[in-house]
mmCIF file of C-alpha atoms in Angstrom:
data_model
loop_
_atom_site.group_PDB
_atom_site.id
_atom_site.type_symbol
_atom_site.label_atom_id
_atom_site.label_comp_id
_atom_site.label_asym_id
_atom_site.label_seq_id
_atom_site.Cartn_x
_atom_site.Cartn_y
_atom_site.Cartn_z
ATOM 1 C CA MET A 179 12.117 -3.591 27.127
ATOM 2 C CA SER A 180 10.723 -1.730 23.915
ATOM 3 C CA GLU A 181 9.461 1.581 24.844
ATOM 4 C CA GLU A 182 6.044 2.797 25.931
ATOM 5 C CA PRO A 183 3.237 2.236 23.499
ATOM 6 C CA LEU A 184 1.444 5.176 22.134
ATOM 7 C CA LEU A 185 -2.406 5.836 22.032
ATOM 8 C CA TYR A 186 -4.297 5.723 19.106
ATOM 9 C CA VAL A 187 -7.852 7.583 19.223
ATOM 10 C CA TYR A 188 -10.560 6.339 16.797
ATOM 11 C CA VAL A 189 -13.715 8.390 18.199
ATOM 12 C CA VAL A 190 -14.861 10.730 21.293
ATOM 13 C CA GLY A 191 -18.568 10.735 22.612
ATOM 14 C CA PHE A 192 -20.810 11.411 25.449
ATOM 15 C CA ASP A 193 -22.157 7.807 26.364
ATOM 16 C CA GLY A 194 -19.641 6.203 28.416
ATOM 17 C CA ASN A 195 -21.383 2.995 28.465
ATOM 18 C CA ALA A 196 -22.112 2.841 24.867
ATOM 19 C CA LEU A 197 -18.486 3.236 24.192
ATOM 20 C CA ASP A 198 -17.438 0.678 26.817
ATOM 21 C CA ARG A 199 -19.858 -1.632 25.200
ATOM 22 C CA VAL A 200 -17.920 -1.181 21.856
ATOM 23 C CA THR A 201 -14.758 -2.522 23.534
ATOM 24 C CA SER A 202 -16.128 -5.908 23.561
ATOM 25 C CA LEU A 203 -17.699 -5.772 20.195
ATOM 26 C CA THR A 204 -14.226 -5.240 17.983
ATOM 27 C CA ALA A 205 -10.569 -4.419 18.086
ATOM 28 C CA GLY A 206 -8.440 -1.670 17.197
ATOM 29 C CA VAL A 207 -5.446 -1.273 14.618
ATOM 30 C CA ASP A 208 -3.482 -4.477 14.314
ATOM 31 C CA GLY A 209 -6.151 -6.253 16.731
ATOM 32 C CA GLY A 210 -5.188 -3.824 19.947
ATOM 33 C CA ALA A 211 -7.601 -3.881 22.556
ATOM 34 C CA LEU A 212 -10.100 -0.880 22.963
ATOM 35 C CA ARG A 213 -10.336 0.992 25.840
ATOM 36 C CA PRO A 214 -12.235 4.101 27.034
ATOM 37 C CA VAL A 215 -10.346 6.993 28.406
ATOM 38 C CA SER A 216 -12.989 9.736 30.163
ATOM 39 C CA SER A 217 -12.644 13.416 31.486
ATOM 40 C CA HIS A 218 -14.183 14.802 34.418
ATOM 41 C CA ARG A 219 -16.872 16.641 32.415
ATOM 42 C CA GLY A 220 -18.193 13.282 30.718
ATOM 43 C CA LEU A 221 -16.550 12.963 27.304
ATOM 44 C CA THR A 222 -15.279 9.665 26.479
ATOM 45 C CA ALA A 223 -12.498 8.568 23.934
ATOM 46 C CA LEU A 224 -11.935 5.050 22.642
ATOM 47 C CA VAL A 225 -8.269 4.278 22.411
ATOM 48 C CA SER A 226 -6.100 1.318 21.891
ATOM 49 C CA ALA A 227 -2.425 1.040 22.169
ATOM 50 C CA VAL A 228 -0.040 1.210 19.152
ATOM 51 C CA PRO A 229 3.825 0.409 18.807
ATOM 52 C CA ARG A 230 5.793 3.722 19.196
ATOM 53 C CA GLU A 231 8.325 2.333 16.619
ATOM 54 C CA ARG A 232 5.438 1.988 13.842
ATOM 55 C CA PHE A 233 3.238 5.057 15.014
ATOM 56 C CA GLY A 234 5.947 7.536 15.916
ATOM 57 C CA GLU A 235 6.289 10.536 13.309
ATOM 58 C CA GLU A 236 9.104 8.353 11.383
ATOM 59 C CA GLY A 237 7.461 4.798 11.607
ATOM 60 C CA LEU A 238 4.003 6.772 10.654
ATOM 61 C CA ALA A 239 5.253 8.843 7.731
ATOM 62 C CA ALA A 240 6.416 5.210 6.428
ATOM 63 C CA GLN A 241 3.208 3.227 7.053
ATOM 64 C CA LEU A 242 1.007 5.826 5.257
ATOM 65 C CA GLU A 243 3.263 5.500 2.046
ATOM 66 C CA ASP A 244 2.948 1.774 2.029
ATOM 67 C CA LEU A 245 -0.601 1.220 0.399
ATOM 68 C CA GLY A 246 -1.166 -2.484 2.140
ATOM 69 C CA ARG A 247 -0.278 -0.771 5.514
ATOM 70 C CA LEU A 248 -2.434 2.343 4.382
ATOM 71 C CA GLU A 249 -5.647 0.263 3.817
ATOM 72 C CA ALA A 250 -5.138 -2.207 6.955
ATOM 73 C CA VAL A 251 -4.901 0.977 9.437
ATOM 74 C CA ALA A 252 -7.666 3.012 7.381
ATOM 75 C CA ARG A 253 -10.188 -0.099 7.681
ATOM 76 C CA ALA A 254 -9.390 -0.892 11.290
ATOM 77 C CA HIS A 255 -10.024 2.904 12.161
ATOM 78 C CA HIS A 256 -13.417 2.767 10.311
ATOM 79 C CA THR A 257 -14.125 -0.642 11.878
ATOM 80 C CA VAL A 258 -13.855 1.136 15.403
ATOM 81 C CA VAL A 259 -15.627 4.382 14.043
ATOM 82 C CA ASP A 260 -18.505 2.553 12.377
ATOM 83 C CA THR A 261 -18.898 -0.096 15.591
ATOM 84 C CA ALA A 262 -19.168 3.021 17.938
ATOM 85 C CA PHE A 263 -21.723 4.760 15.529
ATOM 86 C CA ALA A 264 -24.188 2.036 15.408
ATOM 87 C CA GLU A 265 -23.976 2.600 19.330
ATOM 88 C CA THR A 266 -23.981 6.265 19.947
ATOM 89 C CA THR A 267 -23.325 9.888 18.866
ATOM 90 C CA VAL A 268 -19.695 10.132 17.881
ATOM 91 C CA LEU A 269 -17.349 12.287 16.959
ATOM 92 C CA PRO A 270 -14.928 10.482 14.371
ATOM 93 C CA MET A 271 -10.973 11.087 14.355
ATOM 94 C CA ARG A 272 -8.964 11.919 11.390
ATOM 95 C CA LEU A 273 -6.727 9.261 10.492
ATOM 96 C CA ALA A 274 -3.724 8.349 12.809
ATOM 97 C CA THR A 275 -4.243 10.658 15.900
ATOM 98 C CA VAL A 276 -1.731 9.510 18.421
ATOM 99 C CA TYR A 277 -1.022 10.452 21.966
ATOM 100 C CA ARG A 278 1.432 9.688 24.274
ATOM 101 C CA ASP A 279 -0.825 8.288 27.337
ATOM 102 C CA GLU A 280 -4.166 8.536 28.803
ATOM 103 C CA ALA A 281 -3.327 11.803 30.855
ATOM 104 C CA ARG A 282 -2.721 13.441 27.515
ATOM 105 C CA VAL A 283 -6.175 11.865 26.015
ATOM 106 C CA ALA A 284 -7.922 13.141 29.092
ATOM 107 C CA ALA A 285 -6.265 16.701 29.121
ATOM 108 C CA VAL A 286 -7.289 17.233 25.467
ATOM 109 C CA LEU A 287 -10.749 16.152 26.065
ATOM 110 C CA GLU A 288 -10.750 18.750 28.907
ATOM 111 C CA GLU A 289 -9.148 21.590 26.363
ATOM 112 C CA ARG A 290 -11.563 21.073 23.725
ATOM 113 C CA HIS A 291 -14.545 20.284 25.660
ATOM 114 C CA ALA A 292 -16.708 23.037 24.349
ATOM 115 C CA ALA A 293 -15.956 22.402 20.761
ATOM 116 C CA PHE A 294 -16.499 18.996 21.014
ATOM 117 C CA ASP A 295 -19.759 18.983 22.834
ATOM 118 C CA ALA A 296 -21.316 21.584 20.443
ATOM 119 C CA LEU A 297 -20.290 18.999 17.478
ATOM 120 C CA LEU A 298 -21.907 16.274 19.166
ATOM 121 C CA ARG A 299 -25.145 17.934 19.691
ATOM 122 C CA MET A 300 -25.112 19.125 16.113
ATOM 123 C CA LEU A 301 -24.235 15.686 14.648
ATOM 124 C CA ASP A 302 -26.737 13.531 17.025
ATOM 125 C CA GLY A 303 -29.364 12.197 15.065
ATOM 126 C CA HIS A 304 -27.754 12.482 11.887
ATOM 127 C CA VAL A 305 -25.990 10.191 9.333
ATOM 128 C CA GLU A 306 -23.338 11.360 6.626
ATOM 129 C CA LEU A 307 -24.229 10.333 2.859
ATOM 130 C CA GLY A 308 -22.148 10.709 0.097
ATOM 131 C CA VAL A 309 -22.892 11.546 -3.446
ATOM 132 C CA LYS A 310 -20.814 10.865 -6.571
ATOM 133 C CA VAL A 311 -21.217 11.830 -10.181
ATOM 134 C CA TYR A 312 -19.352 10.429 -12.932
ATOM 135 C CA ALA A 313 -18.968 11.633 -16.701
ATOM 136 C CA VAL A 314 -19.067 8.114 -18.388
ATOM 137 C CA PRO A 315 -18.418 8.938 -22.262
ATOM 138 C CA GLN A 316 -20.360 6.256 -24.446
ATOM 139 C CA ALA A 317 -18.836 4.297 -27.140
ATOM 140 C CA ALA A 318 -18.914 6.787 -30.107
ATOM 141 C CA PRO A 319 -21.928 5.788 -32.694
ATOM 142 C CA ALA A 320 -20.682 4.137 -35.720
ATOM 143 C CA PRO A 321 -20.476 6.442 -38.341
ATOM 144 C CA ALA A 322 -23.132 6.674 -41.110
ATOM 145 C CA GLU A 323 -22.045 4.601 -44.231
ATOM 146 C CA PRO A 324 -20.809 7.136 -46.737
ATOM 147 C CA PRO A 325 -23.227 7.516 -49.552
ATOM 148 C CA GLU A 326 -22.616 5.446 -52.886
ATOM 149 C CA GLY A 327 -19.948 6.841 -54.999
ATOM 150 C CA GLU A 328 -18.527 8.952 -52.359
ATOM 151 C CA ALA A 329 -15.434 7.224 -51.499
ATOM 152 C CA GLY A 330 -15.177 7.513 -47.950
ATOM 153 C CA SER A 331 -11.262 7.323 -47.373
ATOM 154 C CA PRO A 332 -9.833 5.494 -44.284
ATOM 155 C CA GLY A 333 -8.237 8.781 -42.847
ATOM 156 C CA ARG A 334 -11.545 10.630 -43.054
ATOM 157 C CA ALA A 335 -13.591 7.520 -41.564
ATOM 158 C CA TYR A 336 -10.990 7.775 -38.809
ATOM 159 C CA LEU A 337 -11.374 11.672 -38.428
ATOM 160 C CA GLN A 338 -15.411 11.431 -38.497
ATOM 161 C CA ARG A 339 -14.941 8.476 -35.458
ATOM 162 C CA ARG A 340 -12.319 11.000 -33.448
ATOM 163 C CA ARG A 341 -15.125 13.652 -33.987
ATOM 164 C CA ALA A 342 -17.909 11.533 -32.962
ATOM 165 C CA ALA A 343 -16.010 10.600 -29.817
ATOM 166 C CA ARG A 344 -15.108 13.658 -28.975
ATOM 167 C CA ARG A 345 -18.692 14.939 -28.958
ATOM 168 C CA SER A 346 -19.511 11.790 -26.958
ATOM 169 C CA THR A 347 -17.349 13.168 -24.113
ATOM 170 C CA GLN A 348 -18.371 16.552 -24.346
ATOM 171 C CA ASP A 349 -21.846 15.775 -24.157
ATOM 172 C CA SER A 350 -21.124 13.133 -21.240
ATOM 173 C CA TYR A 351 -19.392 16.032 -19.086
ATOM 174 C CA ARG A 352 -21.953 18.427 -20.004
ATOM 175 C CA ALA A 353 -24.417 16.036 -18.728
ATOM 176 C CA ALA A 354 -22.950 15.216 -15.812
ATOM 177 C CA ALA A 355 -22.237 18.772 -14.928
ATOM 178 C CA ALA A 356 -26.089 19.292 -14.985
ATOM 179 C CA THR A 357 -26.823 16.015 -13.163
ATOM 180 C CA ALA A 358 -24.471 17.026 -10.059
ATOM 181 C CA GLU A 359 -26.123 20.495 -9.897
ATOM 182 C CA ALA A 360 -29.673 19.109 -9.604
ATOM 183 C CA ALA A 361 -28.106 16.618 -7.133
ATOM 184 C CA ALA A 362 -26.501 19.529 -5.032
ATOM 185 C CA ARG A 363 -29.832 21.253 -5.197
ATOM 186 C CA LEU A 364 -32.163 17.754 -4.297
ATOM 187 C CA ALA A 365 -29.474 17.020 -1.457
ATOM 188 C CA SER A 366 -29.444 20.251 0.068
ATOM 189 C CA ALA A 367 -33.227 20.485 0.435
ATOM 190 C CA ILE A 368 -33.041 17.340 2.691
ATOM 191 C CA ALA A 369 -29.345 17.967 4.423
ATOM 192 C CA SER A 370 -28.551 20.040 7.439
ATOM 193 C CA ALA A 371 -24.961 20.399 6.169
ATOM 194 C CA ARG A 372 -23.056 19.849 2.797
ATOM 195 C CA SER A 373 -19.082 19.219 2.431
ATOM 196 C CA VAL A 374 -17.342 19.267 -0.899
ATOM 197 C CA HIS A 375 -14.533 16.764 -1.311
ATOM 198 C CA ARG A 376 -12.094 16.597 -4.266
ATOM 199 C CA PRO A 377 -12.953 14.736 -7.058
ATOM 200 C CA GLN A 378 -11.371 11.450 -7.140
ATOM 201 C CA GLN A 379 -8.308 10.700 -9.356
ATOM 202 C CA GLY A 380 -9.170 8.663 -12.781
ATOM 203 C CA GLU A 381 -7.221 5.513 -11.404
ATOM 204 C CA TRP A 382 -9.307 5.762 -8.446
ATOM 205 C CA SER A 383 -12.720 5.848 -9.954
ATOM 206 C CA GLY A 384 -12.827 2.236 -10.710
ATOM 207 C CA GLY A 385 -13.648 2.285 -14.347
ATOM 208 C CA ARG A 386 -16.748 4.199 -13.639
ATOM 209 C CA GLY A 387 -15.702 7.243 -15.829
ATOM 210 C CA GLU A 388 -14.311 10.680 -14.375
ATOM 211 C CA ASN A 389 -15.549 11.727 -11.430
ATOM 212 C CA VAL A 390 -16.757 15.299 -11.406
ATOM 213 C CA ALA A 391 -18.612 15.850 -8.353
ATOM 214 C CA ASN A 392 -17.579 14.056 -4.616
ATOM 215 C CA GLU A 393 -19.855 15.408 -1.874
ATOM 216 C CA ALA A 394 -20.902 14.728 1.651
ATOM 217 C CA TYR A 395 -24.234 15.701 3.109
ATOM 218 C CA LEU A 396 -25.231 15.186 6.630
ATOM 219 C CA VAL A 397 -28.842 13.952 6.617
ATOM 220 C CA PRO A 398 -31.291 13.269 9.564
ATOM 221 C CA ARG A 399 -31.219 9.875 9.946
ATOM 222 C CA SER A 400 -34.960 9.763 9.349
ATOM 223 C CA GLU A 401 -34.355 10.981 5.977
ATOM 224 C CA ALA A 402 -31.664 8.804 4.981
ATOM 225 C CA GLU A 403 -33.753 6.585 3.031
ATOM 226 C CA ARG A 404 -35.741 9.364 1.274
ATOM 227 C CA PHE A 405 -32.465 10.950 0.418
ATOM 228 C CA ARG A 406 -30.994 7.871 -1.051
ATOM 229 C CA ALA A 407 -34.073 7.105 -3.130
ATOM 230 C CA GLU A 408 -34.543 10.581 -4.622
ATOM 231 C CA VAL A 409 -31.243 11.572 -5.265
ATOM 232 C CA GLY A 410 -30.036 7.960 -6.337
ATOM 233 C CA ALA A 411 -32.593 8.462 -8.911
ATOM 234 C CA LEU A 412 -31.510 11.510 -10.308
ATOM 235 C CA ALA A 413 -29.034 9.664 -13.208
ATOM 236 C CA GLY A 414 -31.366 6.587 -13.887
ATOM 237 C CA ASP A 415 -32.089 7.244 -17.435
ATOM 238 C CA THR A 416 -29.166 10.045 -18.258
ATOM 239 C CA PRO A 417 -26.598 8.250 -20.668
ATOM 240 C CA GLY A 418 -23.121 9.031 -20.292
ATOM 241 C CA VAL A 419 -23.801 9.711 -16.356
ATOM 242 C CA ALA A 420 -23.376 7.833 -13.230
ATOM 243 C CA LEU A 421 -24.370 8.507 -9.988
ATOM 244 C CA GLU A 422 -23.475 6.647 -6.739
ATOM 245 C CA VAL A 423 -25.078 7.415 -3.133
ATOM 246 C CA THR A 424 -22.326 6.110 -0.614
ATOM 247 C CA GLY A 425 -23.059 5.323 3.388
ATOM 248 C CA PRO A 426 -24.326 6.001 5.931
ATOM 249 C CA TRP A 427 -21.039 6.909 7.253
ATOM 250 C CA ALA A 428 -20.525 8.168 10.205
ATOM 251 C CA PRO A 429 -20.132 12.074 10.246
ATOM 252 C CA TYR A 430 -16.355 11.872 9.214
ATOM 253 C CA SER A 431 -16.941 15.067 7.127
ATOM 254 C CA PHE A 432 -18.590 17.282 9.679
ATOM 255 C CA ALA A 433 -15.810 16.488 12.683
ATOM 256 C CA THR A 434 -14.299 19.544 12.235
ATOM 257 C CA GLU A 435 -15.632 22.972 13.167
ATOM 258 C CA ALA A 436 -14.598 24.447 9.818
ATOM 259 C CA ALA A 437 -16.673 21.857 8.158
ATOM 260 C CA THR A 438 -19.631 22.615 10.267
ATOM 261 C CA GLY A 439 -19.051 26.395 10.989
ATOM 262 C CA GLY A 440 -21.752 28.164 8.853
ATOM 263 C CA ALA A 441 -21.758 24.722 6.469
ATOM 264 C CA ALA A 442 -25.605 24.989 7.217
ATOM 265 C CA VAL A 443 -27.513 24.804 3.949
ATOM 266 C CA MET B 255 -24.825 -6.327 9.109
ATOM 267 C CA PRO B 256 -21.602 -6.693 7.063
ATOM 268 C CA GLY B 257 -22.246 -4.982 3.539
ATOM 269 C CA PRO B 258 -19.923 -5.076 0.712
ATOM 270 C CA GLN B 259 -16.454 -3.972 1.522
ATOM 271 C CA ILE B 260 -16.354 0.218 1.437
ATOM 272 C CA ALA B 261 -13.947 1.285 -1.385
ATOM 273 C CA LEU B 262 -10.702 2.296 0.003
ATOM 274 C CA ILE B 263 -10.763 5.809 -1.890
ATOM 275 C CA ASP B 264 -14.112 6.930 -0.357
ATOM 276 C CA LEU B 265 -12.491 5.719 3.275
ATOM 277 C CA LEU B 266 -9.590 7.665 2.493
ATOM 278 C CA ASP B 267 -11.410 10.735 1.203
ATOM 279 C CA ARG B 268 -13.200 10.868 5.025
ATOM 280 C CA LEU B 269 -9.975 9.675 6.966
ATOM 281 C CA LEU B 270 -8.053 12.057 5.472
ATOM 282 C CA ASN B 271 -9.685 15.034 4.644
ATOM 283 C CA GLY B 272 -12.445 14.714 7.619
ATOM 284 C CA GLY B 273 -12.284 13.187 11.072
ATOM 285 C CA ALA B 274 -11.894 15.692 13.890
ATOM 286 C CA VAL B 275 -8.595 17.118 13.742
ATOM 287 C CA LEU B 276 -6.575 17.129 17.397
ATOM 288 C CA THR B 277 -3.598 19.188 18.481
ATOM 289 C CA GLY B 278 -2.155 15.943 19.289
ATOM 290 C CA ASP B 279 1.353 14.908 20.308
ATOM 291 C CA LEU B 280 1.865 14.062 16.701
ATOM 292 C CA VAL B 281 -0.407 15.655 14.279
ATOM 293 C CA LEU B 282 -0.069 15.064 10.482
ATOM 294 C CA SER B 283 -0.021 18.355 8.452
ATOM 295 C CA ILE B 284 -1.747 19.077 5.489
ATOM 296 C CA ALA B 285 1.307 18.689 3.574
ATOM 297 C CA ASP B 286 1.872 15.511 4.759
ATOM 298 C CA VAL B 287 -1.697 14.339 3.632
ATOM 299 C CA ASP B 288 -1.056 15.634 0.215
ATOM 300 C CA LEU B 289 2.481 14.178 0.243
ATOM 301 C CA VAL B 290 0.337 10.465 0.947
ATOM 302 C CA HIS B 291 -2.083 11.207 -2.029
ATOM 303 C CA ILE B 292 0.825 11.880 -4.321
ATOM 304 C CA ASN B 293 2.695 8.896 -3.379
ATOM 305 C CA LEU B 294 -0.506 6.961 -3.151
ATOM 306 C CA ARG B 295 -1.340 7.742 -6.995
ATOM 307 C CA ALA B 296 2.008 6.560 -7.905
ATOM 308 C CA VAL B 297 1.320 3.308 -6.145
ATOM 309 C CA ILE B 298 -2.179 2.866 -7.619
ATOM 310 C CA ARG B 299 -0.972 3.816 -11.280
ATOM 311 C CA SER B 300 1.969 0.988 -10.560
ATOM 312 C CA ILE B 301 -0.505 -1.701 -9.806
ATOM 313 C CA THR B 302 -3.732 -0.672 -11.638
ATOM 314 C CA SER B 303 -4.517 -2.883 -14.911
ATOM 315 C CA ASP B 304 -3.534 -0.927 -18.305
ATOM 316 C CA GLU B 305 -7.104 0.138 -18.863
ATOM 317 C CA PRO B 306 -7.278 3.134 -21.150
ATOM 318 C CA ALA B 307 -8.439 6.603 -19.020
ATOM 319 C CA PRO B 308 -11.409 7.587 -20.065
ATOM 320 C CA LEU B 309 -10.145 10.737 -21.796
ATOM 321 C CA CYS B 310 -7.479 8.696 -23.776
ATOM 322 C CA ALA B 311 -9.127 6.673 -26.301
ATOM 323 C CA PRO B 312 -6.961 4.186 -27.548
ATOM 324 C CA VAL B 313 -5.293 5.589 -30.929
ATOM 325 C CA ARG B 314 -4.334 2.330 -33.171
ATOM 326 C CA SER B 315 -1.480 2.605 -35.493
ATOM 327 C CA HIS B 316 -3.012 -0.195 -37.223
ATOM 328 C CA PRO B 317 -6.716 0.312 -37.723
ATOM 329 C CA GLU B 318 -8.080 -3.094 -38.229
ATOM 330 C CA GLU B 319 -11.542 -2.137 -39.937
ATOM 331 C CA LEU B 320 -10.559 -0.680 -43.334
#
C-alpha cells in the first residue's frame, strides 16, 4: 500500500455550485479527478489528489526542475483555473499548493476567510491582461557607398557597419522605453490595478527581441476589449518596437494581498 | 473556445510569481522559485536553437562581402 495521496489546490471561490460544475468539465494534474472542498462559511476550493511521492517536498523540487514535467503541471493547473474562471470569480493559487487532506484545506479556508473574501470581492467582474514591450533592433541600414576616390577599406566599412548596428540597437531601446511608458499611462487609466513582472529573459522571448516591460493589469471585464484595442495599437508604427497584449487571464497577478494592497492606480 | 497555446513563459510568470500563497503544508519558498528559474534558464539554453541573442550581432571572422 502506498502512502495516502496529497491534495493539490487550484482555486478558491464563493460559488460552490459553479465550482462543482467545473469538476465535470475538466480534470486536474495528471488527469486526477477534481472535487470541491468547502468551509462552513461558504468558501469552496477545487482540489485533486496527487501522489505523495511526486508532490511531497523532494518529489516536487525534482519535478519543477524537469522542464517537461514543469510544463505539464503548469498547463494542467492553468486549465483548471481557466475553466473555473469562465464559470465564476476565483482566486487562483500559486503553482504546486499542496495539502495533506481535506480537513487541512477546509481549516485554511476558515483561517483565511476574511482575506479571501476581500480579494474575491475586489476581483469580481475583472480580468487580467498582460502587456509586454520588446526592443527589436532593426537590421542596420546599408552604409552609403564611399564617394569616388576615397578608398573605403574593408576595415573601415566594417567599423561603419558596427556603428550603425549599435545606433540601431540604442534607438530601438529608446523607442521601446518610450512605448512602455506610454502603454503604462494608457493602461493605468483604464485598469483598476497594475502589477509589474520581471522582464523575460532573452532566451524566453521567442525571437521577438529583448523584453523591456512585462506588466499585468486588472481590468473591468467591460473594458477588456477597449484596453486590448487602445494599448495594442501603441506600437503599431514604431520601428524597432513590438508590443503584445496577452490574456484575458484569471487574476493570477492580483491574487495576493501584497499585489493588491494599495496597488490601485 | 481553445485559442492558440499559451506561451509557457507567460504561464510561469503568473504561476510562480502570482497566485495566492497559502500557508500550506508545503510551500515553495521564494528562494526555491528563484532556483527553479535559474535551472529553467539552463534547461532553455540547452534546448534552444543557436540563433544569436539580440545584442550579439554575429561577428564574422571572414567577411564575405569585401
